[in-house]
Coordinates of C-alpha atoms in Angstrom, one line a residue:
X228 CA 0.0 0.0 0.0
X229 CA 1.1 3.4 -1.0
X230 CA 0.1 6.8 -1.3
X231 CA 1.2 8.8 -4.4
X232 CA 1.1 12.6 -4.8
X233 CA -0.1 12.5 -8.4
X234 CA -0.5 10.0 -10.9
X235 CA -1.8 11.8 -13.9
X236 CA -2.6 10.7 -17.9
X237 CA -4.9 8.5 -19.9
X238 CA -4.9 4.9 -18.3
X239 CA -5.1 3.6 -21.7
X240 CA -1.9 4.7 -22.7
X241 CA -0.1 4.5 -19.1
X242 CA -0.1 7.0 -16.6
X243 CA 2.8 9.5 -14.9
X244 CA 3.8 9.0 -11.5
X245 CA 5.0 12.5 -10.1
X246 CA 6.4 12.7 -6.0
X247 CA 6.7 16.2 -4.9
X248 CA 9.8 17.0 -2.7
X249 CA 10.7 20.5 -1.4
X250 CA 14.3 20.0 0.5
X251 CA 16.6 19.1 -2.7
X252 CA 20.2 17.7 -1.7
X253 CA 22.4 20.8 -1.5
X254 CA 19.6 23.3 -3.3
X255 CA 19.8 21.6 -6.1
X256 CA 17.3 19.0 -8.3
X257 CA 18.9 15.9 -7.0
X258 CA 17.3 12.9 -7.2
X259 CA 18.1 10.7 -4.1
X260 CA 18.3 6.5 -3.6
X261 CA 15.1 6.9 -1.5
X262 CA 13.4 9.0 -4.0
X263 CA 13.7 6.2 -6.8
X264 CA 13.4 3.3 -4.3
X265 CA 9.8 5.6 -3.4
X266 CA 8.5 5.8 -7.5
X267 CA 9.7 1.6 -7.8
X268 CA 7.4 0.9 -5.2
X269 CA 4.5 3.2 -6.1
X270 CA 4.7 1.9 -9.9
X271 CA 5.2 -1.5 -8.6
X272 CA 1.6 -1.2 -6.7
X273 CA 0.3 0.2 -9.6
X274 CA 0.5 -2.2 -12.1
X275 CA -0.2 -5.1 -10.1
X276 CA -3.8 -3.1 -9.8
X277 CA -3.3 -3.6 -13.6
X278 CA -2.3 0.3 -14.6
X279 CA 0.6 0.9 -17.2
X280 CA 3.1 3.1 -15.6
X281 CA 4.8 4.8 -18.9
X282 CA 7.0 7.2 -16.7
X283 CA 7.8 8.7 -13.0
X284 CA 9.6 11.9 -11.6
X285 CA 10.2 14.0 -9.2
X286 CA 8.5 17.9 -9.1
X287 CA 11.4 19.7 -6.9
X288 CA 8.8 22.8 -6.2
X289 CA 11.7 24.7 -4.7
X290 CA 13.2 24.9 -8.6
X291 CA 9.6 24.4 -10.3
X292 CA 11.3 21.6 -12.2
X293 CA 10.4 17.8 -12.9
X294 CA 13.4 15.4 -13.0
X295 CA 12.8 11.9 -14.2
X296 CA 13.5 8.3 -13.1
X297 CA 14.4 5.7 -15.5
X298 CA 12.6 2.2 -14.2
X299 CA 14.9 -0.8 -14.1
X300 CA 15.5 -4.4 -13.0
X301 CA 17.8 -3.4 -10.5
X302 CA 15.3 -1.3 -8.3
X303 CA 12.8 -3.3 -8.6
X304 CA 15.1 -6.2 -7.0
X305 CA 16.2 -3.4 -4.0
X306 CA 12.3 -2.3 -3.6
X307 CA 11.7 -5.8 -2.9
X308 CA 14.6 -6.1 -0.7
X309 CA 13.8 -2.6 1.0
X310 CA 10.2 -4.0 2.1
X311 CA 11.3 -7.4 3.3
X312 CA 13.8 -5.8 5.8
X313 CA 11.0 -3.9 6.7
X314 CA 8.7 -6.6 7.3
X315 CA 11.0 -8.0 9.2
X316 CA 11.7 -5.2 11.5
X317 CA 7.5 -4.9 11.9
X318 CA 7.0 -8.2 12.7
X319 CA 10.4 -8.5 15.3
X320 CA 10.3 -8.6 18.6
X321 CA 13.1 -6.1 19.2
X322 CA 14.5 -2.9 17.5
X323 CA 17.1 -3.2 15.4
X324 CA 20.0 -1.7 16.7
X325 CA 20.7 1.7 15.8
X326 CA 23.2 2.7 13.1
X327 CA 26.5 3.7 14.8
X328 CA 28.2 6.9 13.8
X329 CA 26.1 7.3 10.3
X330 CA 25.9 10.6 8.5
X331 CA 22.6 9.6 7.7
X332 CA 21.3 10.2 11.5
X333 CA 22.6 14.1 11.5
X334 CA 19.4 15.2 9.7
X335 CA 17.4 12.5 10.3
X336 CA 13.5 13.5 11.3
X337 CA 13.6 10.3 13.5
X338 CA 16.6 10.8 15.4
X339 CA 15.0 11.0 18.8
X340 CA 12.9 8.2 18.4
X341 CA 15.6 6.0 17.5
X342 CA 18.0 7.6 19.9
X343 CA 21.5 6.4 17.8
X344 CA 24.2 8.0 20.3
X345 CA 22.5 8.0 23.6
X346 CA 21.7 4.3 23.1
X347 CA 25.4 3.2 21.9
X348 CA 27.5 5.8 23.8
X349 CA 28.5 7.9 26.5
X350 CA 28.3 11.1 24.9
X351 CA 27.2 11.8 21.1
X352 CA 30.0 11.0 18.3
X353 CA 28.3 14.0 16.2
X354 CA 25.7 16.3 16.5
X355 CA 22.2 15.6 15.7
X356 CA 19.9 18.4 14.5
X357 CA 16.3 17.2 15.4
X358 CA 13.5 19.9 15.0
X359 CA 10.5 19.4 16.6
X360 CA 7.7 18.2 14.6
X361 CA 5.5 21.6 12.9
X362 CA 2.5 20.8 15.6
X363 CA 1.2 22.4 18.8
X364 CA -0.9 21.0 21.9
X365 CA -4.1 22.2 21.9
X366 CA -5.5 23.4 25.2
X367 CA -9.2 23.8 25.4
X368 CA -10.0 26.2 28.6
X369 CA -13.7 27.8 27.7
X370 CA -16.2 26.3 30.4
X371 CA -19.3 25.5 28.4
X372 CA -17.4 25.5 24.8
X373 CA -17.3 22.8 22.1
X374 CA -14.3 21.3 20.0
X375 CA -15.7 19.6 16.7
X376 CA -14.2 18.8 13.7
X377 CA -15.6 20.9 10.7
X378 CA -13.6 20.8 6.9
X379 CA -10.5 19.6 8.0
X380 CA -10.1 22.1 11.0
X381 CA -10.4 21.7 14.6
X382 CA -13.4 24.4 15.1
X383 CA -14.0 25.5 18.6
X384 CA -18.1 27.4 19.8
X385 CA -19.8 28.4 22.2
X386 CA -23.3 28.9 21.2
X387 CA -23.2 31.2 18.1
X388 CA -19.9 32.4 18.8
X389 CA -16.5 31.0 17.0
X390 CA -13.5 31.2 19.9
X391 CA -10.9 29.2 17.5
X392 CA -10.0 27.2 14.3
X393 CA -7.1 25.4 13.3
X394 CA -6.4 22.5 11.1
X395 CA -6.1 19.2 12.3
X396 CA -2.4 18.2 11.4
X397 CA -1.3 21.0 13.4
X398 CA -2.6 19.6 16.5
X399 CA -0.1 17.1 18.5
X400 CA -2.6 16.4 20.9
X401 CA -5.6 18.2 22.9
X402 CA -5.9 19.3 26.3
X403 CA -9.7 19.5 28.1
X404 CA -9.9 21.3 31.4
X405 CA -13.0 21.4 33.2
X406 CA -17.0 21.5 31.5
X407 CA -16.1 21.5 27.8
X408 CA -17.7 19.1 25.3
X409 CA -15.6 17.5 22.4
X410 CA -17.4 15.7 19.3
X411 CA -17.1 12.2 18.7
X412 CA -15.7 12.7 15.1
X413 CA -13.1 14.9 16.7
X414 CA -12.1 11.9 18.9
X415 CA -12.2 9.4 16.3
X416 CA -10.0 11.1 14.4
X417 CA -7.5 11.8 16.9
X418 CA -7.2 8.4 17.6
X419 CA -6.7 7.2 14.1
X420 CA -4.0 9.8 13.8
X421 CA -2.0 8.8 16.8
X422 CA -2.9 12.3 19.1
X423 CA -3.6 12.2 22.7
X424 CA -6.4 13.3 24.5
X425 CA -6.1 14.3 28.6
X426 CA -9.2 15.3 30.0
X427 CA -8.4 17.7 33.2
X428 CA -10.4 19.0 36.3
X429 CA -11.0 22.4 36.1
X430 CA -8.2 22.8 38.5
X431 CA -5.6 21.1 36.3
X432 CA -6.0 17.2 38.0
X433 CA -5.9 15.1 35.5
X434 CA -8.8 12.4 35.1
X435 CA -8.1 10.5 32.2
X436 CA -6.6 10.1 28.9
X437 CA -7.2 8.6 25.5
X438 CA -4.5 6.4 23.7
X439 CA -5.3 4.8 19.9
X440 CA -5.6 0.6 20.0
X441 CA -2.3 0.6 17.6
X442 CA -0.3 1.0 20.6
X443 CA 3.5 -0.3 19.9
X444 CA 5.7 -2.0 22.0
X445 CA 3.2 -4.2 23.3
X446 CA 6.3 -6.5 24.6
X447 CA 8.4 -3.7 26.1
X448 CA 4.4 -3.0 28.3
X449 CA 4.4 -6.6 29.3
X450 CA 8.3 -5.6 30.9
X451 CA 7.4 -2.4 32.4
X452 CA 4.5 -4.4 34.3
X453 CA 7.3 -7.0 35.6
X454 CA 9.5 -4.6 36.6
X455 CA 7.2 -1.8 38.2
X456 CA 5.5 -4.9 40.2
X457 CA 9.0 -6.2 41.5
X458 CA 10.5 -2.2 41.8
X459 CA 13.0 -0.3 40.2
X460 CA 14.9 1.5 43.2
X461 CA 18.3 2.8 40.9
X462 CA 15.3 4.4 38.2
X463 CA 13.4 5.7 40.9
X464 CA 16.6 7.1 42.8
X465 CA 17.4 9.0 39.5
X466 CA 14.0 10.6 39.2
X467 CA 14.3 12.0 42.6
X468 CA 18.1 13.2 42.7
X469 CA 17.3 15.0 39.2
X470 CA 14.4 16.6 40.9
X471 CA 16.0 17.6 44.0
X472 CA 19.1 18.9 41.7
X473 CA 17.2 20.9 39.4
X474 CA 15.6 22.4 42.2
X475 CA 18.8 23.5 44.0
X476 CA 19.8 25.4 40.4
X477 CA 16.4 27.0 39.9
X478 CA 17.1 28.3 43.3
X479 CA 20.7 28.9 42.8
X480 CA 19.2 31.2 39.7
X481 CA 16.6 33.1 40.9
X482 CA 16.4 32.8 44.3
X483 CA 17.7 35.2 47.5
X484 CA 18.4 32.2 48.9
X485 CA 21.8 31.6 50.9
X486 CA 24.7 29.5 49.4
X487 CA 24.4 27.6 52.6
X488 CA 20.4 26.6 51.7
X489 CA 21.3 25.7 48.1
X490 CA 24.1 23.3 49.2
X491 CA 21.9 21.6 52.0
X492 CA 19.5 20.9 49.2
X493 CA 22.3 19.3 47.0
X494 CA 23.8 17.1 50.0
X495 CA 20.1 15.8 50.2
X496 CA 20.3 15.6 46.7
X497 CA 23.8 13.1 46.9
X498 CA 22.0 11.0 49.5
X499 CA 19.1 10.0 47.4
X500 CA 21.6 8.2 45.3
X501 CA 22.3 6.2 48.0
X502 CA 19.1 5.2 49.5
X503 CA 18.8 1.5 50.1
X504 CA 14.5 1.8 50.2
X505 CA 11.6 3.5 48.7
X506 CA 10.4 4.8 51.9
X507 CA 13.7 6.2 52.4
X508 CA 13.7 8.2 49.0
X509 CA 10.6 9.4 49.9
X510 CA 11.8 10.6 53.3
X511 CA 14.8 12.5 51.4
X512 CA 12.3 14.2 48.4
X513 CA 10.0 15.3 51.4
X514 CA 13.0 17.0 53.2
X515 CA 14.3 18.5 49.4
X516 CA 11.3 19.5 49.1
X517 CA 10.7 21.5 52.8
X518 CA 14.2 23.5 51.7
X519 CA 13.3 24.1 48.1
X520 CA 9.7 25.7 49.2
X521 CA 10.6 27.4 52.1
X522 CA 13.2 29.6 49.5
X523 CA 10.4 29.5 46.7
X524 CA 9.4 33.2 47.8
X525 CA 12.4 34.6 47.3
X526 CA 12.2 33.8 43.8
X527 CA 10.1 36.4 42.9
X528 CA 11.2 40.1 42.5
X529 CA 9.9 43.3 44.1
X530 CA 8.0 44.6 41.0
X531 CA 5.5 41.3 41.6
X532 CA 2.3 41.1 43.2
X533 CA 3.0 41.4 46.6
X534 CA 0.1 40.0 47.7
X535 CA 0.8 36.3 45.9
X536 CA 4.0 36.2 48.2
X537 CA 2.0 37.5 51.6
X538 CA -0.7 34.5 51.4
X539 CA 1.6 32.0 50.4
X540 CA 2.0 29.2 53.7
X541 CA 3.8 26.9 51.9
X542 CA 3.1 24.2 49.1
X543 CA 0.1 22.6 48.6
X544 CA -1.5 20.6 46.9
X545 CA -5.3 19.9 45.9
X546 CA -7.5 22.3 47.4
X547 CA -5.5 25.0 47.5
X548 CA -6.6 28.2 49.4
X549 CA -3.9 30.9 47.9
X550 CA -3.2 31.9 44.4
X551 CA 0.4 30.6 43.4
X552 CA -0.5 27.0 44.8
X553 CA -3.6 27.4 42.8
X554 CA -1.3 28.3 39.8
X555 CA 1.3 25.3 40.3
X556 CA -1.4 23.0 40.5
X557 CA -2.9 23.8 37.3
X558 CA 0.5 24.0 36.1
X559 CA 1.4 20.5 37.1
X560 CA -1.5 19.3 35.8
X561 CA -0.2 20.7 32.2
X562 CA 3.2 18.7 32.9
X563 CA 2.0 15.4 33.4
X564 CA -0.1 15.8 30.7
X565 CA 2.5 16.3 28.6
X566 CA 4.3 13.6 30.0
X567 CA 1.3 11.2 29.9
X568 CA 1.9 11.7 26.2
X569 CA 5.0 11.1 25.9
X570 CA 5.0 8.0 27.8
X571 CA 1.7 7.2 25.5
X572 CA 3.8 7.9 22.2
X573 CA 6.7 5.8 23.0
X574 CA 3.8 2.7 23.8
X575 CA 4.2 2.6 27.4
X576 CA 1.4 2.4 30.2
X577 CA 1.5 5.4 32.2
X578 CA -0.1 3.9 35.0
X579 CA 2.7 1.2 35.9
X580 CA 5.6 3.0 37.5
X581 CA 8.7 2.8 39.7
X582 CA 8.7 5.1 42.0
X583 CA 5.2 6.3 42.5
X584 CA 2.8 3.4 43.3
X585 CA 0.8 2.1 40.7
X586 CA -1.9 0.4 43.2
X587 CA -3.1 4.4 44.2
X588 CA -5.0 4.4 41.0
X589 CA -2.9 7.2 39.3
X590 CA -0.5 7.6 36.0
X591 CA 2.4 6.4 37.9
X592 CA 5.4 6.4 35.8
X593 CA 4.0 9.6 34.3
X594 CA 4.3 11.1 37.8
X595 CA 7.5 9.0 38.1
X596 CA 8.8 10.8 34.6
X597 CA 7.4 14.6 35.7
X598 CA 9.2 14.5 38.7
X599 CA 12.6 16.2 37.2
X600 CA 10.8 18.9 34.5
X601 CA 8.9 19.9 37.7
X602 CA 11.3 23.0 38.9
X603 CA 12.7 23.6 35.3
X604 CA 9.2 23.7 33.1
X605 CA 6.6 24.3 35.7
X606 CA 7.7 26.4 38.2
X607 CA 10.0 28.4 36.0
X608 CA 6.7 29.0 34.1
X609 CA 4.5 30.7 37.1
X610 CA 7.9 32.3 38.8
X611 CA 8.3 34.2 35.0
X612 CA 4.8 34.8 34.9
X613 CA 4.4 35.9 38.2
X614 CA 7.7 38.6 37.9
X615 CA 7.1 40.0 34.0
X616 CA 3.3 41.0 35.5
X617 CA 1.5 38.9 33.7
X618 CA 0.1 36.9 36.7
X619 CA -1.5 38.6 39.8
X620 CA -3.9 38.1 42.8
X621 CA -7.1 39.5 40.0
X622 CA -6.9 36.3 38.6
X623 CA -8.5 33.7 40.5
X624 CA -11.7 33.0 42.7
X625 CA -12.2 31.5 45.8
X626 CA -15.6 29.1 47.3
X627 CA -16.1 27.0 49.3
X628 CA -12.3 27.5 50.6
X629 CA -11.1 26.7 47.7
X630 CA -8.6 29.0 45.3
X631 CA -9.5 28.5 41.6
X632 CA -7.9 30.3 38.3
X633 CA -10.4 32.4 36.4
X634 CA -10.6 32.0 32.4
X635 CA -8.2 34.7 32.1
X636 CA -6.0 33.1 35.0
X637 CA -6.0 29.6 32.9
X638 CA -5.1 31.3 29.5
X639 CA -2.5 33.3 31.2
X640 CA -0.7 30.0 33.0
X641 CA -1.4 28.1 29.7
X642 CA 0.4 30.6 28.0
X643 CA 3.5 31.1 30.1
X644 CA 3.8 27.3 30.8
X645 CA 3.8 26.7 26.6
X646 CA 6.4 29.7 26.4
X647 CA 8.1 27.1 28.8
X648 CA 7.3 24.0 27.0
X649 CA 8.6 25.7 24.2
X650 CA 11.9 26.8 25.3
X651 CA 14.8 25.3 23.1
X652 CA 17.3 24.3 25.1
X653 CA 20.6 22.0 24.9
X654 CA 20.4 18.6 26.0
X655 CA 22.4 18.1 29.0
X656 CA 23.7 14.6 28.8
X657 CA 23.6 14.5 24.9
X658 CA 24.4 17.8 23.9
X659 CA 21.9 18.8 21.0
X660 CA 19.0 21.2 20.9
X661 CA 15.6 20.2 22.0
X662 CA 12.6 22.0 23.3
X663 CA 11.7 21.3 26.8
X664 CA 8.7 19.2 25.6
X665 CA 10.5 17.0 23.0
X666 CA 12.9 16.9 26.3
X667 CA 10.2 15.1 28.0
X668 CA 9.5 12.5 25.5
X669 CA 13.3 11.4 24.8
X670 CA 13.4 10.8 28.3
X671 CA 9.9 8.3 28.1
X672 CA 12.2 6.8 25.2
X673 CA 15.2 6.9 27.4
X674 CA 13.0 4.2 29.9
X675 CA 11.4 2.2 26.8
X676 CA 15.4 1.7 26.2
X677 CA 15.9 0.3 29.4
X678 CA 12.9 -1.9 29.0
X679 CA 13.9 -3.4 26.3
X680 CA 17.4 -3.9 27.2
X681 CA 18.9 -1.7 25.0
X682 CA 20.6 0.5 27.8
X683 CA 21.7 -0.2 31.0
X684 CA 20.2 2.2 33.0
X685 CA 18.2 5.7 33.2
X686 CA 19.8 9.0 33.0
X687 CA 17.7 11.8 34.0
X688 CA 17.8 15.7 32.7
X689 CA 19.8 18.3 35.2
X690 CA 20.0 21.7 34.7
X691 CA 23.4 23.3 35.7

């Protein structure tokens, strides 16, 4: 099965197969090995559906010129050839092992799925330029609103009233918070294409998720279920130390806090890598975690809202009575999102973790996975938004004891946490650029390696 971009003439007297390709080898009209192997296949499809294919070429619409490939025995036998190895790659049980130190990875669009260097070395033998893919998340924050799909477009109403529009391949996946109804065509859809749905309170908490039936990995699953019932404490002590770490250097940056504070926080840091138990880790995160937040005010400057830092009594969590816990819960709720879809993309089960139980009905390796973007994504979102103005005590509402974002307060955390998201930044242990979120999801692929024995153990992101 194939799909061809044109295939134009009279039947009767055999048709012209015609590929469209807009990145030429070195600017110029170059046809490539994988452009000829591409035309083979599509003419070889074609005439065993009984068409006469009289010739094929590529349109280079950068030069507005068509170049032509010749047909010949010789393809045909590599076409064949090409789609057996893949067969056999479909069907295996294991990936193939990635190529080691081939050009062909530096441009490569699948680079971090495949992860070449950080599977077969220590540190990169070349760089890798990996752009993020042209797609967005989209977050859906109007109580009482409607996402449907209408002409190719995700089209969001409510009543009469048209709030957005965008077209469907541009959507990576779609975020729900609170009373908002989505179509059922808009879901099918998204499934068949791959794209995550995470339905949120309207807090930010998630409550569940969609993933499509064509799930990979299904092998790799069954391994993550062995190893999150029998416990994974070295994975699980990585999580936390990164955590702790990158909380000590968000500190370190922004913080008034006392060089003495920031290095109590990294010696708890060094003994989490030591811990011989889970309720020991746990112990060690809670006291990280004391030190980080009891400096977290300090992190905001004197031009801020004032009154954020005067009603904040420390972290916490649900049913939060002051605005920035308010604000870091919603936030939170936009990371593991995120990382629910990572893990989802790579074919894991977010619910089966190693560090977070997976019996307390929550994601728990998505939780397990969050834990070290926490301080540099999430809270580095609400402490920028918080100091530049854009976040203030006006934007939230309190009942029943409770401290809730307005629409306003939602849009403006959704926007500074996607600013975040966003961010391009330099991998730390591989050393190419990534945004934060693509971050995320060569980390889920980092513990998919470990499942399935490719690597030897889980390195987590630091920030220096």
């Amino acid at each position: 099965m194939g799909k061809c971009d044109i295939v134009e003439g009279d039947p009767a007297q055999g048709v012209q197969v015609i590929e469209y390709k807009a990145s030429p080898v070195r600017r110029q009209p170059t046809v490539t090995d994988p452009h000829r192997i591409q035309l083979t296949l599509q003419r070889m499809c074609l005439e065993s559906m009984g068409l006469r294919v009289a010739s094929m070429g590529v349109y280079f619409t950068n030069h507005q010129s068509l170049v032509t490939v010749e047909p010949s025995t010789e393809l045909d036998t590599r076409a064949i050839d090409y789609v057996s190895q893949t067969r056999a790659i479909v069907e295996g049980k294991s990936a193939p092992p990635p190529l080691d130190a081939d050009e062909k990875c530096r441009f490569c669009s699948h680079a971090s799925v495949c992860l070449p260097d950080e599977i077969t070395a220590a540190k990169p033998a070349r760089s890798i330029s990996v752009t993020d893919p042209n797609t967005d998340i989209l977050h859906l924050l109007t109580y009482g609103s409607r996402a449907q799909l209408r002409q190719g477009r995700i089209q969001v109403v409510k009543g009469d009233e048209e709030l957005a529009s965008v077209p469907l391949e541009r959507a990576a996946g779609l975020v729900i918070y609170g009373n908002i109804d989505v179509s059922g065509a808009l879901v099918r859809e998204l499934l068949w294409r791959g794209a995550t749905i995470v339905w949120c309170s309207g807090t930010g908490r998630v409550i569940g998720w969609s993933r499509s039936a064509k799930a990979p990995h299904g092998h790799e699953r069954v391994a993550q279920y062995l190893r999150s019932e029998q416990g994974d404490l070295g994975m699980a002590r990585e999580f936390v130390a990164c955590k702790i770490g990158n909380q000590a250097t968000l500190l370190r940056r922004n913080g008034t806090a006392t060089a003495t504070a920031v290095a109590d926080i990294r010696k708890v840091k060094r003994r989490a890598g030591q811990v011989r138990s889970l309720p020991d880790l746990f112990a060690v995160e809670g006291e990280a975690a004391a030190l980080y937040f009891a400096g977290f005010p300090g992190m905001f400057k004197e031009r801020a809202d004032q009154s954020l830092v005067g009603e904040w009594d420390g972290r916490a969590g649900r049913h939060a009575s002051d605005p920035l816990n308010a604000a870091l819960n919603f936030v939170y709720g936009m990371l593991l999102s995120d990382t629910i879809r990572a893990i989802v993309a790579c074919g894991l089960d977010p619910s089966a973790g190693f560090l977070h139980s997976s019996a307390r009905n929550k994601p728990a390796l998505a939780l397990d996975l969050m834990e070290e973007f926490r301080a540099p994504i999430a809270d580095s979102a609400i402490i920028g938004a918080v100091n530049n103005g854009s976040f203030d005590a006006t934007m939230v509402t309190r009942s029943l004891g409770d401290c809730r974002l307005t629409e306003r307060g939602r849009k403006v955390v959704t926007s500074a946490y996607e600013r975040r998201a966003q961010t391009v930044i330099t991998h730390p242990e591989f050393g190419y650029r990534v945004t934060w979120r693509r971050a995320i999801e060569i980390q889920a692929r980092m513990v998919l390696a470990v499942l399935d024995g490719t690597r030897q153990d889980y390195r987590g992101v630091q920030t220096r």
